[in-house]
Amino acid sequence: MFASASKFCTQSYSNKYGKDGNEHLLRVCFLGLNMCMSGSATSCEECLLIHPSCAWCAQEDFGRGRSLTSRCDFSQNLLKRGCDEHFIEYPTSSINVLQNIPLSSKGSGSTQYDVVQIMPQKISLSLRPGDQTWFSLQVRQVEDYPVDLYYLMDLSLSMKDDLDTIRNLGTKLAHEMGKLTSNFRLGFGSFVDKNMSPFSYMAPKYQENPCNGYKLFPNCVPSFGFRHILSLTDKVDRFNEEVQKQMVSRNRDAPEGGFDAILQAAVCKEKIGWRKEALHLLVFATDDVPHLALDGRLGGLVHPHDGQCHLNDNNEYSASTKMDYPSLALLGEKLAENNIFLNFAVTKRLYVIYKNFTALIPGTTVEILDQDSKNVIQLIIAAYNNIRSKVELSVWDHPEDLSLSFTATCQDGNPLPGLRKCADLKIGDTVSFNVSVEARSCPPRGTDRRFTIKPVGFKDRLEVAVDYECDCGCSRNAQNNSVICSSIGTYNCGTCQCEPGYLGARCECQEGETSNMFLSACRESEGKQICSGRGECSCNQCLCYESEFGKIYGSFCECDDFSCARHKGILCSGHGECHCGECKCHAGYIGDNCNCSTETSGCISDDGQMCSGRGSCVCGRCQCTEPGAFGETCEKCPTCPDACGTKRECIECRLFNSGRLADNETCQRQCKDHIIPVETLKTDEPGAVLCLYKTDDDCVMKFTYSEHASGQSILSALKEPECVRGPDALMVLVAVVGSILLVGLLLLAAWKLVITIHDRREFARFQSAPPHLYTFCGNRFQHVQARRDRSNK
């Protein structure tokens, strides 16, 4: 029997999930008995909730002649056991694409109002609880997309030199942006702070001129919260004209009321002039920190911000002294709701603070602004390129009973599980995302469920309508007081739902009736306890006891929902449901106690690799396999072969602003090590690894890499590379030739000297010889000469 049931279970699961279904068999079957039959299903709807592979047989005579035959089983098993296919209730999940307009290739021109950057646009899902369903979508950053840029400037006194710098910004900016889009509009607004104590000077002498008595700059305008000056327009000369008219003001404390201004610029769509069919870019320029929610209580403002537009007829923020500053959450919500990319243009000392804000507000970037805003155009162009180089999905109105997981496929074509964004894109690139959807439960009947997926900052969106497959078709034909149920019950999907006080497959028994026949039907097998010792037998059915620990159920009270594995004392780790001794994990979790997460986003290192390429992601955490590697994403590894090469890029970008990571944001994100410039490098420190590389100008850069006990990476690097100038080739040639000539001359002179000395010695010896030797030599000479003469004749 067990072998047969196991075979049916395997076949059914393989049919539904493919040839790899056997790998999941142990999660569905129990020692030859499957989860469907072991559950407590007494109705078709309860059967469907046990597992997405379970089916129900609504045939009236199914199992006749047997006692307690389960109608809930795998569909293949039900067919094998004699259930006609027409009576099998087995709803499955499905996807229906309702609108699928192709992606556009260009953003401006005659089709600019019909630009499509996401495909499809509308789908409907029919979900069976517990069953995962996938659908895919594509996103493209189209070329020549219209751009609306609103420049929001801090006009506190410290920004006076910045105001002077941007007086002709409009013309220059329009010229540069014209290289990126043919449809550009520009607007302008300013802010200072709430005109009330303690944020501004409120003494009578400061009412008209807060700079009264300030020697460095004695004249300025009264403080104000936010002032909308120029609506978005393609007439850039208007921008220059309005900026020329502006004067700075003066507030009392260092923080500014910039977040009040950002919120008004985002929600006052009509007055600002945001176009629905354009990219919305809000540039926020300041040299100080902002006030946040609850700061307003210092001035007695206890009402939280309502997130609404409050611009009066003079285009000034009328609720500045009535409501608190907005929170980061409200700010992020309104920016996303109105598809606005926010760029913080701040001075260098504030970079880290505003960088932290970007992590809390989606679609936000930060750039470093010069003290006098001289680099503002380059900053805006960089922010635009940064925005257009990435795509990130957001989910709106996410139903709590739905589990969503994303897999991104970017330009390299490799799927990245757990990620919903792509970066380093070029305009015109297309990326795709696979979205897994699982319904964890059934909502009340008639509940409308829908959600929206949209790229951050895009007007385009994918609308998803959700229908739940929780009801059985046979339930529509239920018969009240049916003869089949002894006229005292409702016949529904092949079973009788008896009136109170009646029991039995056909409601043929009353509560309290017992007999040996009924008792034997309440034993799982001969010798076993009646109802597993956890219930009472009544009319061939087990009535399970109640338990303070949970629910006891099953045909023989053999199952419960509290005897599953626990993790840290929590049943199924809180990430699953207990079904008859086994944890049924929610989407995104696996394991006997569901404590192992399948999410991999936490294993992605800053360079985009899984566990920095030195380990594997297990249960959502990196397990480093490379000897010597450690850290949350195995990013630390002084002894790894590539450690010096990886740290070299950080040395180049942090110390010399060069190399592949020279882009400011990329360098700041990936290079968080502590770098110490030194005059002389110490290579004898324990645990330090000496690294060196050759620069482009043939110098040698040296640095050491070590890990501090706190876990921080320490890089000690020379302030300047070591450069040793090589010898001049011409000088070497001249020196070599000269040396050869010199040696030759010396040898010649030495030879000449030796010959001269030898000749002089011989001559001196000749002169000192006796006279008869002269005669002898002379005669000898004459004799020899006479012999030669005779020979010649």
mmCIF file of N, CA, C and O in Angstrom, residues 554-628:
data_model
loop_
_atom_site.group_PDB
_atom_site.id
_atom_site.type_symbol
_atom_site.label_atom_id
_atom_site.label_comp_id
_atom_site.label_asym_id
_atom_site.label_seq_id
_atom_site.Cartn_x
_atom_site.Cartn_y
_atom_site.Cartn_z
ATOM 1 N N GLY A 554 -7.321 15.200 11.531
ATOM 2 C CA GLY A 554 -7.030 13.982 10.785
ATOM 3 C C GLY A 554 -8.143 12.964 10.961
ATOM 4 O O GLY A 554 -8.940 13.016 11.912
ATOM 5 N N SER A 555 -8.219 11.998 10.048
ATOM 6 C CA SER A 555 -9.267 10.982 10.112
ATOM 7 C C SER A 555 -9.205 10.189 11.407
ATOM 8 O O SER A 555 -10.225 9.728 11.924
ATOM 9 N N PHE A 556 -7.971 10.038 11.952
ATOM 10 C CA PHE A 556 -7.800 9.302 13.211
ATOM 11 C C PHE A 556 -7.160 10.194 14.271
ATOM 12 O O PHE A 556 -6.507 9.693 15.179
ATOM 13 N N CYS A 557 -7.333 11.505 14.151
ATOM 14 C CA CYS A 557 -6.735 12.486 15.082
ATOM 15 C C CYS A 557 -5.222 12.309 15.163
ATOM 16 O O CYS A 557 -4.602 12.544 16.205
ATOM 17 N N GLU A 558 -4.632 11.870 14.051
ATOM 18 C CA GLU A 558 -3.200 11.580 14.048
ATOM 19 C C GLU A 558 -2.349 12.814 13.767
ATOM 20 O O GLU A 558 -1.117 12.764 13.897
ATOM 21 N N CYS A 559 -2.965 13.896 13.392
ATOM 22 C CA CYS A 559 -2.218 15.103 13.019
ATOM 23 C C CYS A 559 -2.505 16.247 13.976
ATOM 24 O O CYS A 559 -3.536 16.267 14.666
ATOM 25 N N ASP A 560 -1.581 17.199 13.994
ATOM 26 C CA ASP A 560 -1.803 18.439 14.732
ATOM 27 C C ASP A 560 -0.979 19.536 14.070
ATOM 28 O O ASP A 560 -0.194 19.286 13.158
ATOM 29 N N ASP A 561 -1.165 20.746 14.525
ATOM 30 C CA ASP A 561 -0.448 21.891 13.934
ATOM 31 C C ASP A 561 0.550 22.500 14.909
ATOM 32 O O ASP A 561 0.880 23.676 14.816
ATOM 33 N N PHE A 562 1.045 21.667 15.855
ATOM 34 C CA PHE A 562 2.000 22.207 16.828
ATOM 35 C C PHE A 562 3.176 21.265 17.097
ATOM 36 O O PHE A 562 4.001 21.539 17.953
ATOM 37 N N SER A 563 3.281 20.163 16.373
ATOM 38 C CA SER A 563 4.356 19.202 16.619
ATOM 39 C C SER A 563 5.457 19.285 15.568
ATOM 40 O O SER A 563 6.160 18.307 15.321
ATOM 41 N N CYS A 564 5.623 20.421 14.924
ATOM 42 C CA CYS A 564 6.654 20.589 13.893
ATOM 43 C C CYS A 564 7.956 21.115 14.504
ATOM 44 O O CYS A 564 7.996 21.529 15.667
ATOM 45 N N ALA A 565 8.983 21.090 13.701
ATOM 46 C CA ALA A 565 10.292 21.580 14.147
ATOM 47 C C ALA A 565 10.228 23.071 14.448
ATOM 48 O O ALA A 565 9.472 23.822 13.821
ATOM 49 N N ARG A 566 11.016 23.468 15.417
ATOM 50 C CA ARG A 566 11.060 24.871 15.830
ATOM 51 C C ARG A 566 12.476 25.408 15.689
ATOM 52 O O ARG A 566 13.446 24.651 15.666
ATOM 53 N N HIS A 567 12.572 26.716 15.598
ATOM 54 C CA HIS A 567 13.866 27.396 15.553
ATOM 55 C C HIS A 567 13.822 28.537 16.549
ATOM 56 O O HIS A 567 12.972 29.433 16.451
ATOM 57 N N LYS A 568 14.707 28.451 17.539
ATOM 58 C CA LYS A 568 14.727 29.438 18.632
ATOM 59 C C LYS A 568 13.368 29.521 19.308
ATOM 60 O O LYS A 568 12.902 30.603 19.680
ATOM 61 N N GLY A 569 12.729 28.364 19.438
ATOM 62 C CA GLY A 569 11.463 28.286 20.143
ATOM 63 C C GLY A 569 10.256 28.682 19.329
ATOM 64 O O GLY A 569 9.127 28.612 19.819
ATOM 65 N N ILE A 570 10.455 29.088 18.071
ATOM 66 C CA ILE A 570 9.348 29.541 17.232
ATOM 67 C C ILE A 570 8.992 28.442 16.251
ATOM 68 O O ILE A 570 9.861 27.906 15.558
ATOM 69 N N LEU A 571 7.728 28.082 16.211
ATOM 70 C CA LEU A 571 7.260 27.008 15.342
ATOM 71 C C LEU A 571 7.512 27.373 13.883
ATOM 72 O O LEU A 571 7.115 28.438 13.404
ATOM 73 N N CYS A 572 8.191 26.470 13.188
ATOM 74 C CA CYS A 572 8.536 26.674 11.776
ATOM 75 C C CYS A 572 9.210 28.024 11.550
ATOM 76 O O CYS A 572 9.063 28.641 10.483
ATOM 77 N N SER A 573 9.919 28.488 12.602
ATOM 78 C CA SER A 573 10.689 29.748 12.543
ATOM 79 C C SER A 573 9.821 30.967 12.276
ATOM 80 O O SER A 573 10.331 32.048 12.007
ATOM 81 N N GLY A 574 8.490 30.781 12.314
ATOM 82 C CA GLY A 574 7.611 31.898 11.978
ATOM 83 C C GLY A 574 7.493 32.146 10.497
ATOM 84 O O GLY A 574 6.822 33.081 10.066
ATOM 85 N N HIS A 575 8.148 31.298 9.684
ATOM 86 C CA HIS A 575 8.134 31.463 8.231
ATOM 87 C C HIS A 575 7.432 30.294 7.542
ATOM 88 O O HIS A 575 7.726 29.995 6.381
ATOM 89 N N GLY A 576 6.545 29.625 8.233
ATOM 90 C CA GLY A 576 5.826 28.513 7.631
ATOM 91 C C GLY A 576 4.653 28.098 8.488
ATOM 92 O O GLY A 576 4.426 28.642 9.578
ATOM 93 N N GLU A 577 3.902 27.143 7.982
ATOM 94 C CA GLU A 577 2.745 26.612 8.689
ATOM 95 C C GLU A 577 2.986 25.136 8.994
ATOM 96 O O GLU A 577 3.571 24.412 8.178
ATOM 97 N N CYS A 578 2.532 24.723 10.155
ATOM 98 C CA CYS A 578 2.710 23.332 10.576
ATOM 99 C C CYS A 578 1.541 22.493 10.076
ATOM 100 O O CYS A 578 0.385 22.775 10.413
ATOM 101 N N HIS A 579 1.844 21.460 9.269
ATOM 102 C CA HIS A 579 0.818 20.555 8.748
ATOM 103 C C HIS A 579 1.200 19.117 9.089
ATOM 104 O O HIS A 579 2.123 18.559 8.506
ATOM 105 N N CYS A 580 0.522 18.578 10.075
ATOM 106 C CA CYS A 580 0.676 17.166 10.427
ATOM 107 C C CYS A 580 2.145 16.786 10.614
ATOM 108 O O CYS A 580 2.637 15.808 10.045
ATOM 109 N N GLY A 581 2.852 17.559 11.403
ATOM 110 C CA GLY A 581 4.225 17.224 11.755
ATOM 111 C C GLY A 581 5.284 17.769 10.821
ATOM 112 O O GLY A 581 6.471 17.600 11.074
ATOM 113 N N GLU A 582 4.910 18.430 9.734
ATOM 114 C CA GLU A 582 5.905 18.977 8.815
ATOM 115 C C GLU A 582 5.618 20.433 8.540
ATOM 116 O O GLU A 582 4.467 20.834 8.373
ATOM 117 N N CYS A 583 6.699 21.207 8.494
ATOM 118 C CA CYS A 583 6.572 22.633 8.224
ATOM 119 C C CYS A 583 6.354 22.861 6.735
ATOM 120 O O CYS A 583 7.137 22.379 5.902
ATOM 121 N N LYS A 584 5.308 23.591 6.408
ATOM 122 C CA LYS A 584 5.084 24.027 5.034
ATOM 123 C C LYS A 584 5.543 25.472 4.961
ATOM 124 O O LYS A 584 4.893 26.389 5.467
ATOM 125 N N CYS A 585 6.700 25.672 4.336
ATOM 126 C CA CYS A 585 7.369 26.978 4.367
ATOM 127 C C CYS A 585 6.685 27.975 3.429
ATOM 128 O O CYS A 585 6.192 27.610 2.361
ATOM 129 N N HIS A 586 6.698 29.233 3.854
ATOM 130 C CA HIS A 586 6.242 30.316 2.992
ATOM 131 C C HIS A 586 7.256 30.516 1.868
ATOM 132 O O HIS A 586 8.384 30.031 1.933
ATOM 133 N N ALA A 587 6.824 31.232 0.868
ATOM 134 C CA ALA A 587 7.725 31.524 -0.259
ATOM 135 C C ALA A 587 8.954 32.261 0.252
ATOM 136 O O ALA A 587 8.859 33.178 1.063
ATOM 137 N N GLY A 588 10.098 31.843 -0.213
ATOM 138 C CA GLY A 588 11.348 32.489 0.171
ATOM 139 C C GLY A 588 12.064 31.794 1.307
ATOM 140 O O GLY A 588 13.122 32.269 1.741
ATOM 141 N N TYR A 589 11.515 30.680 1.825
ATOM 142 C CA TYR A 589 12.150 29.966 2.925
ATOM 143 C C TYR A 589 12.102 28.468 2.667
ATOM 144 O O TYR A 589 11.137 27.950 2.081
ATOM 145 N N ILE A 590 13.138 27.748 3.103
ATOM 146 C CA ILE A 590 13.201 26.302 2.984
ATOM 147 C C ILE A 590 13.791 25.744 4.265
ATOM 148 O O ILE A 590 14.194 26.491 5.162
ATOM 149 N N GLY A 591 13.870 24.426 4.344
ATOM 150 C CA GLY A 591 14.451 23.773 5.512
ATOM 151 C C GLY A 591 13.391 23.089 6.353
ATOM 152 O O GLY A 591 12.191 23.369 6.246
ATOM 153 N N ASP A 592 13.846 22.174 7.213
ATOM 154 C CA ASP A 592 12.912 21.437 8.059
ATOM 155 C C ASP A 592 12.112 22.357 8.970
ATOM 156 O O ASP A 592 10.951 22.086 9.277
ATOM 157 N N ASN A 593 12.747 23.438 9.426
ATOM 158 C CA ASN A 593 12.029 24.377 10.297
ATOM 159 C C ASN A 593 11.868 25.747 9.646
ATOM 160 O O ASN A 593 11.609 26.731 10.319
ATOM 161 N N CYS A 594 12.050 25.802 8.316
ATOM 162 C CA CYS A 594 11.821 27.027 7.535
ATOM 163 C C CYS A 594 12.704 28.192 7.990
ATOM 164 O O CYS A 594 12.320 29.360 7.871
ATOM 165 N N ASN A 595 13.873 27.885 8.529
ATOM 166 C CA ASN A 595 14.750 28.957 9.003
ATOM 167 C C ASN A 595 15.767 29.384 7.964
ATOM 168 O O ASN A 595 16.599 30.244 8.211
ATOM 169 N N CYS A 596 15.690 28.780 6.790
ATOM 170 C CA CYS A 596 16.684 29.071 5.747
ATOM 171 C C CYS A 596 16.048 29.927 4.663
ATOM 172 O O CYS A 596 15.143 29.494 3.952
ATOM 173 N N SER A 597 16.512 31.168 4.549
ATOM 174 C CA SER A 597 15.976 32.093 3.551
ATOM 175 C C SER A 597 16.621 31.839 2.194
ATOM 176 O O SER A 597 17.820 31.586 2.100
ATOM 177 N N THR A 598 15.818 31.917 1.141
ATOM 178 C CA THR A 598 16.344 31.801 -0.221
ATOM 179 C C THR A 598 16.707 33.154 -0.806
ATOM 180 O O THR A 598 17.158 33.239 -1.939
ATOM 181 N N GLU A 599 16.494 34.213 -0.037
ATOM 182 C CA GLU A 599 16.833 35.557 -0.505
ATOM 183 C C GLU A 599 18.342 35.690 -0.632
ATOM 184 O O GLU A 599 19.104 35.314 0.259
ATOM 185 N N THR A 600 18.811 36.201 -1.758
ATOM 186 C CA THR A 600 20.253 36.312 -2.000
ATOM 187 C C THR A 600 20.747 37.753 -2.077
ATOM 188 O O THR A 600 21.938 37.972 -2.279
ATOM 189 N N SER A 601 19.843 38.716 -1.919
ATOM 190 C CA SER A 601 20.286 40.108 -2.065
ATOM 191 C C SER A 601 21.326 40.487 -1.020
ATOM 192 O O SER A 601 22.216 41.296 -1.278
ATOM 193 N N GLY A 602 21.234 39.884 0.191
ATOM 194 C CA GLY A 602 22.213 40.186 1.219
ATOM 195 C C GLY A 602 23.585 39.604 0.947
ATOM 196 O O GLY A 602 24.555 39.927 1.633
ATOM 197 N N CYS A 603 23.682 38.713 -0.053
ATOM 198 C CA CYS A 603 24.963 38.098 -0.393
ATOM 199 C C CYS A 603 25.650 38.822 -1.548
ATOM 200 O O CYS A 603 26.754 38.435 -1.937
ATOM 201 N N ILE A 604 24.982 39.822 -2.135
ATOM 202 C CA ILE A 604 25.572 40.542 -3.264
ATOM 203 C C ILE A 604 26.543 41.587 -2.740
ATOM 204 O O ILE A 604 26.170 42.447 -1.947
ATOM 205 N N SER A 605 27.792 41.494 -3.123
ATOM 206 C CA SER A 605 28.804 42.451 -2.681
ATOM 207 C C SER A 605 28.675 43.752 -3.467
ATOM 208 O O SER A 605 27.902 43.854 -4.423
ATOM 209 N N ASP A 606 29.434 44.760 -3.062
ATOM 210 C CA ASP A 606 29.337 46.076 -3.697
ATOM 211 C C ASP A 606 29.697 46.033 -5.173
ATOM 212 O O ASP A 606 29.239 46.865 -5.959
ATOM 213 N N ASP A 607 30.532 45.059 -5.571
ATOM 214 C CA ASP A 607 30.900 44.973 -6.989
ATOM 215 C C ASP A 607 29.909 44.141 -7.794
ATOM 216 O O ASP A 607 30.149 43.852 -8.968
ATOM 217 N N GLY A 608 28.781 43.745 -7.182
ATOM 218 C CA GLY A 608 27.737 43.027 -7.904
ATOM 219 C C GLY A 608 27.909 41.528 -7.947
ATOM 220 O O GLY A 608 27.055 40.822 -8.488
ATOM 221 N N GLN A 609 28.984 40.989 -7.383
ATOM 222 C CA GLN A 609 29.200 39.556 -7.406
ATOM 223 C C GLN A 609 28.535 38.884 -6.214
ATOM 224 O O GLN A 609 28.305 39.507 -5.175
ATOM 225 N N MET A 610 28.233 37.591 -6.375
ATOM 226 C CA MET A 610 27.682 36.812 -5.276
ATOM 227 C C MET A 610 28.822 36.430 -4.332
ATOM 228 O O MET A 610 29.760 35.735 -4.718
ATOM 229 N N CYS A 611 28.734 36.944 -3.095
ATOM 230 C CA CYS A 611 29.756 36.659 -2.077
ATOM 231 C C CYS A 611 31.158 37.004 -2.581
ATOM 232 O O CYS A 611 32.132 36.295 -2.294
ATOM 233 N N SER A 612 31.252 38.079 -3.358
ATOM 234 C CA SER A 612 32.529 38.577 -3.896
ATOM 235 C C SER A 612 33.268 37.531 -4.713
ATOM 236 O O SER A 612 34.471 37.642 -4.945
ATOM 237 N N GLY A 613 32.549 36.487 -5.163
ATOM 238 C CA GLY A 613 33.180 35.421 -5.921
ATOM 239 C C GLY A 613 34.040 34.502 -5.074
ATOM 240 O O GLY A 613 34.804 33.699 -5.596
ATOM 241 N N ARG A 614 33.895 34.596 -3.730
ATOM 242 C CA ARG A 614 34.745 33.799 -2.836
ATOM 243 C C ARG A 614 33.938 32.877 -1.936
ATOM 244 O O ARG A 614 34.436 32.378 -0.943
ATOM 245 N N GLY A 615 32.678 32.659 -2.243
ATOM 246 C CA GLY A 615 31.864 31.791 -1.407
ATOM 247 C C GLY A 615 30.515 31.570 -2.041
ATOM 248 O O GLY A 615 30.261 31.947 -3.190
ATOM 249 N N SER A 616 29.623 30.972 -1.276
ATOM 250 C CA SER A 616 28.278 30.678 -1.759
ATOM 251 C C SER A 616 27.263 31.220 -0.765
ATOM 252 O O SER A 616 27.550 31.369 0.425
ATOM 253 N N CYS A 617 26.086 31.516 -1.281
ATOM 254 C CA CYS A 617 25.016 32.091 -0.455
ATOM 255 C C CYS A 617 24.167 30.951 0.091
ATOM 256 O O CYS A 617 23.514 30.225 -0.662
ATOM 257 N N VAL A 618 24.165 30.791 1.396
ATOM 258 C CA VAL A 618 23.404 29.733 2.060
ATOM 259 C C VAL A 618 22.488 30.375 3.090
ATOM 260 O O VAL A 618 22.945 31.069 3.994
ATOM 261 N N CYS A 619 21.196 30.162 2.916
ATOM 262 C CA CYS A 619 20.209 30.706 3.850
ATOM 263 C C CYS A 619 20.333 32.222 3.978
ATOM 264 O O CYS A 619 20.217 32.791 5.070
ATOM 265 N N GLY A 620 20.593 32.884 2.870
ATOM 266 C CA GLY A 620 20.632 34.338 2.863
ATOM 267 C C GLY A 620 21.924 34.931 3.391
ATOM 268 O O GLY A 620 22.055 36.148 3.480
ATOM 269 N N ARG A 621 22.915 34.102 3.738
ATOM 270 C CA ARG A 621 24.189 34.586 4.261
ATOM 271 C C ARG A 621 25.329 33.920 3.501
ATOM 272 O O ARG A 621 25.217 32.782 3.046
ATOM 273 N N CYS A 622 26.428 34.631 3.374
ATOM 274 C CA CYS A 622 27.565 34.103 2.643
ATOM 275 C C CYS A 622 28.366 33.125 3.506
ATOM 276 O O CYS A 622 28.665 33.410 4.669
ATOM 277 N N GLN A 623 28.689 31.987 2.905
ATOM 278 C CA GLN A 623 29.638 31.062 3.499
ATOM 279 C C GLN A 623 30.895 31.095 2.633
ATOM 280 O O GLN A 623 30.897 30.625 1.495
ATOM 281 N N CYS A 624 31.963 31.672 3.187
ATOM 282 C CA CYS A 624 33.183 31.889 2.421
ATOM 283 C C CYS A 624 33.927 30.563 2.228
ATOM 284 O O CYS A 624 34.142 29.823 3.190
ATOM 285 N N THR A 625 34.291 30.279 0.996
ATOM 286 C CA THR A 625 35.034 29.064 0.672
ATOM 287 C C THR A 625 36.484 29.349 0.317
ATOM 288 O O THR A 625 37.308 28.456 0.363
ATOM 289 N N GLU A 626 36.793 30.561 -0.037
ATOM 290 C CA GLU A 626 38.170 30.938 -0.360
ATOM 291 C C GLU A 626 38.961 31.053 0.937
ATOM 292 O O GLU A 626 38.566 31.770 1.859
ATOM 293 N N PRO A 627 40.087 30.328 1.091
ATOM 294 C CA PRO A 627 40.882 30.423 2.328
ATOM 295 C C PRO A 627 41.292 31.862 2.610
ATOM 296 O O PRO A 627 41.800 32.558 1.744
ATOM 297 N N GLY A 628 41.029 32.294 3.839
ATOM 298 C CA GLY A 628 41.406 33.640 4.254
ATOM 299 C C GLY A 628 40.334 34.683 4.039
ATOM 300 O O GLY A 628 40.471 35.818 4.481
#
